[in-house]
Short mmCIF file of C-alpha atoms in Angstrom, two decimals:
data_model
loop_
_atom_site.label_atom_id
_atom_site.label_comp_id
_atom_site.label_asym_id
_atom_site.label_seq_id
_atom_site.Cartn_x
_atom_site.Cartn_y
_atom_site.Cartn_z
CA UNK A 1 7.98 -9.19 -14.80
CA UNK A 2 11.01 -10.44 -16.64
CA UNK A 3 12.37 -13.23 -16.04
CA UNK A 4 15.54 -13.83 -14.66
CA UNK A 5 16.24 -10.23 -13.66
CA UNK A 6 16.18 -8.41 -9.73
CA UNK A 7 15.99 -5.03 -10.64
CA UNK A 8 12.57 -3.36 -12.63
CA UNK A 9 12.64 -2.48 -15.58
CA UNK A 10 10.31 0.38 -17.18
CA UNK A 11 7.76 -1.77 -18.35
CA UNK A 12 7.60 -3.85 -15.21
CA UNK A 13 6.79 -0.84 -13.01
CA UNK A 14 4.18 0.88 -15.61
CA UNK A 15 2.98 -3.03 -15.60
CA UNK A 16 2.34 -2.33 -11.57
CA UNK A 17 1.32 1.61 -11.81
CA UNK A 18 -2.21 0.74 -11.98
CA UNK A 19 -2.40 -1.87 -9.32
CA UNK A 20 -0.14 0.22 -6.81
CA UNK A 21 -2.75 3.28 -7.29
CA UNK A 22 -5.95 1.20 -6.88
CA UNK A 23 -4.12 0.48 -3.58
CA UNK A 24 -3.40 3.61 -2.38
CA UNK A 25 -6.83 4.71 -3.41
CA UNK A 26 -8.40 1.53 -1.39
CA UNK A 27 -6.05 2.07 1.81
CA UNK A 28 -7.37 5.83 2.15
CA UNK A 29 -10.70 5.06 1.42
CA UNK A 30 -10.82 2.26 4.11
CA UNK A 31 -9.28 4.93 6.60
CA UNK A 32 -12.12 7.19 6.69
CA UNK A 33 -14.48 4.49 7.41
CA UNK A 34 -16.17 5.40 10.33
CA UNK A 35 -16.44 1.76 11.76
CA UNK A 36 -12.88 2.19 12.35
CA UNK A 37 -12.72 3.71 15.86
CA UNK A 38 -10.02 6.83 15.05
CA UNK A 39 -10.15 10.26 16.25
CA UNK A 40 -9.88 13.35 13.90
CA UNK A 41 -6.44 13.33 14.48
CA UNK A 42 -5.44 9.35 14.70
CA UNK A 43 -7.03 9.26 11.22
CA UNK A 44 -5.23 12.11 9.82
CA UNK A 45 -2.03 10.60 11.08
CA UNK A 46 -2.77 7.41 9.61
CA UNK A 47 -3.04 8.37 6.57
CA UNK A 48 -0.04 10.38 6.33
CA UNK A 49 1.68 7.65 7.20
CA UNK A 50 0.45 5.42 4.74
CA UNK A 51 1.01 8.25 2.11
CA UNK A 52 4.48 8.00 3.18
CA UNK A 53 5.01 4.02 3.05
CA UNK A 54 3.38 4.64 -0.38
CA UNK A 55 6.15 7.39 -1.26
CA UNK A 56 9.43 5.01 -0.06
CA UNK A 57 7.67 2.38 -2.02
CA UNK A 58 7.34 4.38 -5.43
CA UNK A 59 11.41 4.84 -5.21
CA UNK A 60 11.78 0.87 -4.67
CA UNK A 61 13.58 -0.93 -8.14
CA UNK A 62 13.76 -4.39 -6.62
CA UNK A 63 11.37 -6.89 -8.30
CA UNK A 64 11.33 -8.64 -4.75
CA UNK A 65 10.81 -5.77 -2.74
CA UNK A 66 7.90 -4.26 -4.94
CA UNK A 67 5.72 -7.91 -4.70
CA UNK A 68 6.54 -7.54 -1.22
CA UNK A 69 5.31 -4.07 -1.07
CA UNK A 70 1.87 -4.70 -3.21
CA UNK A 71 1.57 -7.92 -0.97
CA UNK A 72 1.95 -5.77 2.61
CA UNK A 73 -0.57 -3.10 1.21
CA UNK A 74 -3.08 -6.34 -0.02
CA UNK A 75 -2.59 -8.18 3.72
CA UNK A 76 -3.60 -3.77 4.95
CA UNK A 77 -6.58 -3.22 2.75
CA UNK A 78 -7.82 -6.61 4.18
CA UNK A 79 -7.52 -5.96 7.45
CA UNK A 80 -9.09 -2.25 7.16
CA UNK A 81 -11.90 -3.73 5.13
CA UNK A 82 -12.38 -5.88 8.65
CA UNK A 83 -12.51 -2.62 10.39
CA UNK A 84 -8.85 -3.86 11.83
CA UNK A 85 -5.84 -1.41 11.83
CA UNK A 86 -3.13 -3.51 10.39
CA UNK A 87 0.23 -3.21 12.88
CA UNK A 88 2.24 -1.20 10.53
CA UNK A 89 -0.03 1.52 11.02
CA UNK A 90 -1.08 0.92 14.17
#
């Protein structure tokens, strides 16, 4: 990220394209698990909803607010891997 700056610049968010997909790809993965007690429909709302925390999140041109972002989806993906649904999806 450059330094000294709040707002992302073009490289800084291609720099975080890759990592943000993996992610997303992770997160929906770990939803379909079936050690995670869901229903059809629980599932299917879960993962619109992270599809939409995902979308807000691509808009996002804060430096701050985009660590803060990967960081919250990180903490998720950990918590799914323990068959746990994190809060924010809950």
């Amino acid at each position: 990220m450059s330094k000294g700056l709040i707002w992302a610049a073009a490289e800084d968010l291609a720099r975080n394209r890759g990592r943000v997909l993996s992610l997303y790809r992770q997160i929906l993965r770990s939803l379909n698990s079936p050690k995670l007690e869901l229903s059809l429909a629980a599932r299917l709302a879960k993962k619109a909803e992270a599809r939409a925390i995902f979308m807000l999140g691509s808009e996002e041109r804060s430096l701050d607010n985009i660590e803060d972002l990967i960081d919250a989806a990180e903490y998720s993906l950990s918590l799914l891997k323990q068959c746990k649904i994190p809060k924010h999806i809950q």
